[in-house]
């Protein structure tokens, strides 16, 4: 053996010893943190600001009480104290699958089997509340009486590691099925912080557009799904005469936070899991180092918005092959959905889909010849501005209006600002449909080819598609709709050529006095 080979071997041994010493030190630090962390931080004094708000002054003592050890950027799978709770994605029961544990509290840190934090983007506000002293980081939520009032029935997709990869199918049942793991004093006298990622409830929703549909006779009050609203009252409590109070719609709804099974997500997008982890780490400013250092942990709770499901009619009808199912998958558009901006068709398409869902649930859809009640489903994703965000969306609006706002340059304007025309990537979208147990869709209220391809590609049959009626399209949104049709979006109407797009021009700012 040459001198160079000997030197290289010795150097390798030294480096291995240094790495072993570093990991041992980190493991000892974790143990020290667990021993030294109090059950709850000591109370701190607050002061009242001139505006009436209260604040906690910067206090090194409080910081030390919250975080008694040095900054722990990451853990490693071979550390002595790191023993993740077993988690098998796609198992046939929740207990075989195991609970999702992502808390970095010392009591749960050694047993974590997921990266990130609960509540998506709202986890930042939780961190701020802890720093301000308004929330005890060790507080365990009380989940008694929070169980779903309607059943989302278990189905085979729940234990298929390929069908559902972007949400926890057992997420709404966590307080009941994992009660022992979360509440009993185990694992060396430490309870585990296990939280639901889905909640299911009932509600009445009220929209002006539904009121108007009832007045036109397109929706009927049946006393079950559509109910008359309480009479309007003045400030003094007296009844307002001569004004129709409109209607309310009885719905079931579920809120879902995203939980990504990284091997399944990577496979869904056709990329290597290592590339997915590296991109999530690098392009979020290194937000989650353990995406790189903990390859043994396969579940990630991304800091993004989730989704809401609205079910019109009896949820059990979803599993009845004789019942009609009408579905719209809608991506958030705050400007239109909430504030009624007329530059796009988002709100009119959404409310039209709700009307179709109501008619289906009542058995009054034109294709329900036997009058049997069906079920309607609207899924509302938080993917504002095609997942580019509202800031980027408004920048694109400015570019469009300053350059003539022609349908021929509609997608190009977005690409110039964002570098891509759409970042929604609908590959993960069908997961929620599989969670609900939808195996076919009779009426798909959508023109999107991306959504259609993703749903059909996931194994769900779509029997009928239809686009937004032309009378619901605001004049200024004709630019958007014509550009989409020309790019391949579904329509039963006239196809639009690229040459004709030049003639579709939106309203200029100067046309209206602001």
mmCIF file of N, CA, C and O in Angstrom, residues 42-106:
data_model
loop_
_atom_site.group_PDB
_atom_site.id
_atom_site.type_symbol
_atom_site.label_atom_id
_atom_site.label_comp_id
_atom_site.label_asym_id
_atom_site.label_seq_id
_atom_site.Cartn_x
_atom_site.Cartn_y
_atom_site.Cartn_z
ATOM 1 N N UNK A 42 -42.623 30.006 32.264
ATOM 2 C CA UNK A 42 -43.131 30.862 33.342
ATOM 3 C C UNK A 42 -43.911 32.035 32.777
ATOM 4 O O UNK A 42 -43.683 32.460 31.648
ATOM 5 N N UNK A 43 -44.872 32.542 33.541
ATOM 6 C CA UNK A 43 -45.648 33.687 33.057
ATOM 7 C C UNK A 43 -44.757 34.906 32.902
ATOM 8 O O UNK A 43 -43.755 35.069 33.601
ATOM 9 N N UNK A 44 -45.119 35.753 31.960
ATOM 10 C CA UNK A 44 -44.348 36.963 31.730
ATOM 11 C C UNK A 44 -45.271 38.164 31.819
ATOM 12 O O UNK A 44 -46.471 38.075 31.572
ATOM 13 N N UNK A 45 -44.698 39.271 32.211
ATOM 14 C CA UNK A 45 -45.476 40.494 32.317
ATOM 15 C C UNK A 45 -45.712 41.063 30.930
ATOM 16 O O UNK A 45 -44.872 40.977 30.047
ATOM 17 N N UNK A 46 -46.878 41.634 30.739
ATOM 18 C CA UNK A 46 -47.193 42.310 29.487
ATOM 19 C C UNK A 46 -47.408 43.787 29.762
ATOM 20 O O UNK A 46 -47.683 44.186 30.899
ATOM 21 N N UNK A 47 -47.279 44.574 28.739
ATOM 22 C CA UNK A 47 -47.550 46.003 28.881
ATOM 23 C C UNK A 47 -48.539 46.424 27.822
ATOM 24 O O UNK A 47 -48.625 45.828 26.746
ATOM 25 N N UNK A 48 -49.321 47.455 28.147
ATOM 26 C CA UNK A 48 -50.343 47.957 27.240
ATOM 27 C C UNK A 48 -49.777 49.109 26.423
ATOM 28 O O UNK A 48 -49.225 50.072 26.977
ATOM 29 N N UNK A 49 -49.923 49.005 25.113
ATOM 30 C CA UNK A 49 -49.451 50.048 24.216
ATOM 31 C C UNK A 49 -50.492 51.156 24.107
ATOM 32 O O UNK A 49 -51.659 50.971 24.476
ATOM 33 N N UNK A 50 -50.104 52.348 23.599
ATOM 34 C CA UNK A 50 -51.057 53.455 23.462
ATOM 35 C C UNK A 50 -52.293 53.110 22.636
ATOM 36 O O UNK A 50 -53.371 53.646 22.866
ATOM 37 N N UNK A 51 -52.163 52.175 21.682
ATOM 38 C CA UNK A 51 -53.316 51.800 20.850
ATOM 39 C C UNK A 51 -54.212 50.761 21.510
ATOM 40 O O UNK A 51 -55.181 50.299 20.917
ATOM 41 N N UNK A 52 -53.886 50.368 22.723
ATOM 42 C CA UNK A 52 -54.715 49.410 23.437
ATOM 43 C C UNK A 52 -54.251 47.973 23.336
ATOM 44 O O UNK A 52 -54.696 47.119 24.095
ATOM 45 N N UNK A 53 -53.350 47.686 22.411
ATOM 46 C CA UNK A 53 -52.830 46.334 22.290
ATOM 47 C C UNK A 53 -51.853 46.027 23.417
ATOM 48 O O UNK A 53 -51.274 46.932 24.024
ATOM 49 N N UNK A 54 -51.695 44.745 23.684
ATOM 50 C CA UNK A 54 -50.721 44.344 24.688
ATOM 51 C C UNK A 54 -49.567 43.646 24.004
ATOM 52 O O UNK A 54 -49.709 43.039 22.948
ATOM 53 N N UNK A 55 -48.398 43.732 24.602
ATOM 54 C CA UNK A 55 -47.225 43.108 24.030
ATOM 55 C C UNK A 55 -46.332 42.581 25.142
ATOM 56 O O UNK A 55 -46.388 43.057 26.284
ATOM 57 N N UNK A 56 -45.528 41.608 24.820
ATOM 58 C CA UNK A 56 -44.555 41.072 25.753
ATOM 59 C C UNK A 56 -43.200 41.662 25.414
ATOM 60 O O UNK A 56 -42.735 41.537 24.283
ATOM 61 N N UNK A 57 -42.542 42.310 26.358
ATOM 62 C CA UNK A 57 -41.249 42.913 26.057
ATOM 63 C C UNK A 57 -40.209 41.847 25.745
ATOM 64 O O UNK A 57 -40.326 40.687 26.164
ATOM 65 N N UNK A 58 -39.194 42.232 24.969
ATOM 66 C CA UNK A 58 -38.112 41.315 24.680
ATOM 67 C C UNK A 58 -37.475 40.886 25.988
ATOM 68 O O UNK A 58 -37.090 41.718 26.804
ATOM 69 N N UNK A 59 -37.394 39.594 26.199
ATOM 70 C CA UNK A 59 -36.986 39.098 27.497
ATOM 71 C C UNK A 59 -36.085 37.889 27.319
ATOM 72 O O UNK A 59 -36.564 36.797 27.014
ATOM 73 N N UNK A 60 -34.773 38.058 27.504
ATOM 74 C CA UNK A 60 -33.861 36.923 27.345
ATOM 75 C C UNK A 60 -34.216 35.754 28.258
ATOM 76 O O UNK A 60 -34.029 34.594 27.897
ATOM 77 N N UNK A 61 -34.769 36.066 29.457
ATOM 78 C CA UNK A 61 -35.141 35.003 30.383
ATOM 79 C C UNK A 61 -36.255 34.156 29.796
ATOM 80 O O UNK A 61 -36.247 32.924 29.886
ATOM 81 N N UNK A 62 -37.242 34.809 29.190
ATOM 82 C CA UNK A 62 -38.340 34.063 28.574
ATOM 83 C C UNK A 62 -37.829 33.236 27.393
ATOM 84 O O UNK A 62 -38.238 32.085 27.215
ATOM 85 N N UNK A 63 -36.956 33.809 26.573
ATOM 86 C CA UNK A 63 -36.412 33.050 25.447
ATOM 87 C C UNK A 63 -35.693 31.804 25.943
ATOM 88 O O UNK A 63 -35.826 30.717 25.373
ATOM 89 N N UNK A 64 -34.963 31.945 27.050
ATOM 90 C CA UNK A 64 -34.248 30.799 27.601
ATOM 91 C C UNK A 64 -35.214 29.754 28.144
ATOM 92 O O UNK A 64 -34.969 28.556 28.050
ATOM 93 N N UNK A 65 -36.355 30.218 28.685
ATOM 94 C CA UNK A 65 -37.326 29.260 29.211
ATOM 95 C C UNK A 65 -38.026 28.495 28.092
ATOM 96 O O UNK A 65 -38.357 27.331 28.246
ATOM 97 N N UNK A 66 -38.257 29.186 26.970
ATOM 98 C CA UNK A 66 -38.897 28.521 25.828
ATOM 99 C C UNK A 66 -37.927 27.589 25.113
ATOM 100 O O UNK A 66 -38.299 26.504 24.680
ATOM 101 N N UNK A 67 -36.696 28.038 24.966
ATOM 102 C CA UNK A 67 -35.702 27.297 24.202
ATOM 103 C C UNK A 67 -34.425 27.198 25.030
ATOM 104 O O UNK A 67 -33.469 27.956 24.804
ATOM 105 N N UNK A 68 -34.391 26.302 26.021
ATOM 106 C CA UNK A 68 -33.277 26.252 26.973
ATOM 107 C C UNK A 68 -31.967 25.772 26.365
ATOM 108 O O UNK A 68 -30.902 26.074 26.885
ATOM 109 N N UNK A 69 -32.022 25.015 25.293
ATOM 110 C CA UNK A 69 -30.801 24.501 24.678
ATOM 111 C C UNK A 69 -30.328 25.372 23.542
ATOM 112 O O UNK A 69 -30.933 26.391 23.198
ATOM 113 N N UNK A 70 -29.226 24.977 22.951
ATOM 114 C CA UNK A 70 -28.737 25.694 21.774
ATOM 115 C C UNK A 70 -29.681 25.438 20.606
ATOM 116 O O UNK A 70 -30.510 24.520 20.641
ATOM 117 N N UNK A 71 -29.542 26.226 19.570
ATOM 118 C CA UNK A 71 -30.384 26.059 18.394
ATOM 119 C C UNK A 71 -30.120 24.694 17.775
ATOM 120 O O UNK A 71 -28.968 24.332 17.494
ATOM 121 N N UNK A 72 -31.185 23.934 17.582
ATOM 122 C CA UNK A 72 -31.086 22.611 16.995
ATOM 123 C C UNK A 72 -31.638 22.680 15.579
ATOM 124 O O UNK A 72 -32.853 22.640 15.367
ATOM 125 N N UNK A 73 -30.749 22.818 14.616
ATOM 126 C CA UNK A 73 -31.180 22.982 13.235
ATOM 127 C C UNK A 73 -31.728 21.693 12.649
ATOM 128 O O UNK A 73 -32.631 21.720 11.812
ATOM 129 N N UNK A 74 -31.189 20.572 13.079
ATOM 130 C CA UNK A 74 -31.587 19.324 12.455
ATOM 131 C C UNK A 74 -31.308 18.146 13.376
ATOM 132 O O UNK A 74 -30.647 18.283 14.397
ATOM 133 N N UNK A 75 -31.858 17.021 13.014
ATOM 134 C CA UNK A 75 -31.555 15.753 13.664
ATOM 135 C C UNK A 75 -31.087 14.779 12.597
ATOM 136 O O UNK A 75 -31.178 15.061 11.395
ATOM 137 N N UNK A 76 -30.607 13.625 13.037
ATOM 138 C CA UNK A 76 -30.100 12.630 12.109
ATOM 139 C C UNK A 76 -30.691 11.268 12.463
ATOM 140 O O UNK A 76 -30.934 10.976 13.634
ATOM 141 N N UNK A 77 -30.908 10.425 11.474
ATOM 142 C CA UNK A 77 -31.582 9.148 11.750
ATOM 143 C C UNK A 77 -30.808 8.217 12.666
ATOM 144 O O UNK A 77 -31.394 7.367 13.326
ATOM 145 N N UNK A 78 -29.483 8.380 12.738
ATOM 146 C CA UNK A 78 -28.693 7.449 13.545
ATOM 147 C C UNK A 78 -28.408 7.972 14.951
ATOM 148 O O UNK A 78 -27.677 7.341 15.702
ATOM 149 N N UNK A 79 -28.975 9.122 15.322
ATOM 150 C CA UNK A 79 -28.784 9.612 16.682
ATOM 151 C C UNK A 79 -29.391 8.630 17.677
ATOM 152 O O UNK A 79 -30.466 8.065 17.442
ATOM 153 N N UNK A 80 -28.722 8.482 18.809
ATOM 154 C CA UNK A 80 -29.135 7.484 19.798
ATOM 155 C C UNK A 80 -30.559 7.728 20.302
ATOM 156 O O UNK A 80 -31.329 6.788 20.501
ATOM 157 N N UNK A 81 -30.935 9.003 20.519
ATOM 158 C CA UNK A 81 -32.232 9.300 21.131
ATOM 159 C C UNK A 81 -33.365 9.422 20.122
ATOM 160 O O UNK A 81 -34.520 9.636 20.499
ATOM 161 N N UNK A 82 -33.056 9.329 18.840
ATOM 162 C CA UNK A 82 -34.068 9.504 17.801
ATOM 163 C C UNK A 82 -34.709 8.155 17.466
ATOM 164 O O UNK A 82 -34.080 7.274 16.893
ATOM 165 N N UNK A 83 -35.989 8.009 17.849
ATOM 166 C CA UNK A 83 -36.720 6.762 17.582
ATOM 167 C C UNK A 83 -38.103 7.104 17.039
ATOM 168 O O UNK A 83 -39.087 7.129 17.786
ATOM 169 N N UNK A 84 -38.233 7.415 15.747
ATOM 170 C CA UNK A 84 -39.532 7.817 15.176
ATOM 171 C C UNK A 84 -40.615 6.774 15.410
ATOM 172 O O UNK A 84 -40.362 5.570 15.328
ATOM 173 N N UNK A 85 -41.817 7.265 15.716
ATOM 174 C CA UNK A 85 -42.958 6.368 15.867
ATOM 175 C C UNK A 85 -43.212 5.698 14.516
ATOM 176 O O UNK A 85 -43.271 6.378 13.492
ATOM 177 N N UNK A 86 -43.352 4.385 14.481
ATOM 178 C CA UNK A 86 -43.511 3.697 13.189
ATOM 179 C C UNK A 86 -44.685 4.257 12.377
ATOM 180 O O UNK A 86 -45.774 4.468 12.898
ATOM 181 N N UNK A 87 -44.431 4.482 11.102
ATOM 182 C CA UNK A 87 -45.443 5.047 10.206
ATOM 183 C C UNK A 87 -45.371 4.309 8.876
ATOM 184 O O UNK A 87 -44.333 4.304 8.219
ATOM 185 N N UNK A 88 -46.466 3.675 8.496
ATOM 186 C CA UNK A 88 -46.515 2.925 7.245
ATOM 187 C C UNK A 88 -47.647 3.469 6.386
ATOM 188 O O UNK A 88 -48.813 3.154 6.586
ATOM 189 N N UNK A 89 -47.268 4.307 5.437
ATOM 190 C CA UNK A 89 -48.268 4.939 4.579
ATOM 191 C C UNK A 89 -48.989 3.884 3.747
ATOM 192 O O UNK A 89 -48.371 2.996 3.185
ATOM 193 N N UNK A 90 -50.320 3.978 3.704
ATOM 194 C CA UNK A 90 -51.103 3.048 2.917
ATOM 195 C C UNK A 90 -51.520 1.804 3.668
ATOM 196 O O UNK A 90 -52.075 0.877 3.049
ATOM 197 N N UNK A 91 -51.289 1.745 4.984
ATOM 198 C CA UNK A 91 -51.716 0.583 5.769
ATOM 199 C C UNK A 91 -53.240 0.505 5.804
ATOM 200 O O UNK A 91 -53.942 1.502 5.600
ATOM 201 N N UNK A 92 -53.766 -0.667 6.123
ATOM 202 C CA UNK A 92 -55.205 -0.910 6.013
ATOM 203 C C UNK A 92 -56.019 -0.393 7.192
ATOM 204 O O UNK A 92 -57.250 -0.337 7.112
ATOM 205 N N UNK A 93 -55.361 -0.026 8.283
ATOM 206 C CA UNK A 93 -56.058 0.555 9.430
ATOM 207 C C UNK A 93 -55.222 1.701 9.966
ATOM 208 O O UNK A 93 -53.992 1.732 9.751
ATOM 209 N N UNK A 94 -55.840 2.630 10.681
ATOM 210 C CA UNK A 94 -55.054 3.754 11.201
ATOM 211 C C UNK A 94 -53.997 3.317 12.205
ATOM 212 O O UNK A 94 -52.911 3.900 12.260
ATOM 213 N N UNK A 95 -54.290 2.290 13.012
ATOM 214 C CA UNK A 95 -53.320 1.854 14.001
ATOM 215 C C UNK A 95 -52.118 1.182 13.350
ATOM 216 O O UNK A 95 -50.984 1.319 13.823
ATOM 217 N N UNK A 96 -52.352 0.458 12.257
ATOM 218 C CA UNK A 96 -51.226 -0.096 11.512
ATOM 219 C C UNK A 96 -50.448 1.016 10.810
ATOM 220 O O UNK A 96 -49.217 0.929 10.684
ATOM 221 N N UNK A 97 -51.143 2.012 10.326
ATOM 222 C CA UNK A 97 -50.481 3.138 9.659
ATOM 223 C C UNK A 97 -49.659 3.939 10.653
ATOM 224 O O UNK A 97 -48.508 4.306 10.407
ATOM 225 N N UNK A 98 -50.246 4.254 11.817
ATOM 226 C CA UNK A 98 -49.558 5.029 12.826
ATOM 227 C C UNK A 98 -49.920 6.501 12.753
ATOM 228 O O UNK A 98 -50.262 7.024 11.686
ATOM 229 N N UNK A 99 -49.852 7.218 13.890
ATOM 230 C CA UNK A 99 -50.174 8.644 13.913
ATOM 231 C C UNK A 99 -49.063 9.484 13.304
ATOM 232 O O UNK A 99 -47.900 9.080 13.295
ATOM 233 N N UNK A 100 -49.441 10.637 12.796
ATOM 234 C CA UNK A 100 -48.464 11.583 12.249
ATOM 235 C C UNK A 100 -48.033 12.531 13.370
ATOM 236 O O UNK A 100 -48.857 13.221 13.966
ATOM 237 N N UNK A 101 -46.746 12.551 13.645
ATOM 238 C CA UNK A 101 -46.194 13.352 14.744
ATOM 239 C C UNK A 101 -45.124 14.265 14.165
ATOM 240 O O UNK A 101 -44.110 13.796 13.639
ATOM 241 N N UNK A 102 -45.351 15.568 14.248
ATOM 242 C CA UNK A 102 -44.373 16.497 13.661
ATOM 243 C C UNK A 102 -43.883 17.544 14.650
ATOM 244 O O UNK A 102 -43.061 18.394 14.302
ATOM 245 N N UNK A 103 -44.361 17.510 15.879
ATOM 246 C CA UNK A 103 -44.011 18.537 16.850
ATOM 247 C C UNK A 103 -42.521 18.501 17.187
ATOM 248 O O UNK A 103 -41.920 17.431 17.331
ATOM 249 N N UNK A 104 -41.944 19.697 17.351
ATOM 250 C CA UNK A 104 -40.552 19.813 17.794
ATOM 251 C C UNK A 104 -40.455 20.066 19.304
ATOM 252 O O UNK A 104 -39.375 20.364 19.811
ATOM 253 N N UNK A 105 -41.570 19.949 20.006
ATOM 254 C CA UNK A 105 -41.491 20.040 21.459
ATOM 255 C C UNK A 105 -40.610 18.916 21.984
ATOM 256 O O UNK A 105 -40.621 17.806 21.431
ATOM 257 N N UNK A 106 -39.843 19.151 23.035
ATOM 258 C CA UNK A 106 -38.933 18.112 23.537
ATOM 259 C C UNK A 106 -39.629 16.791 23.821
ATOM 260 O O UNK A 106 -39.041 15.724 23.660
#
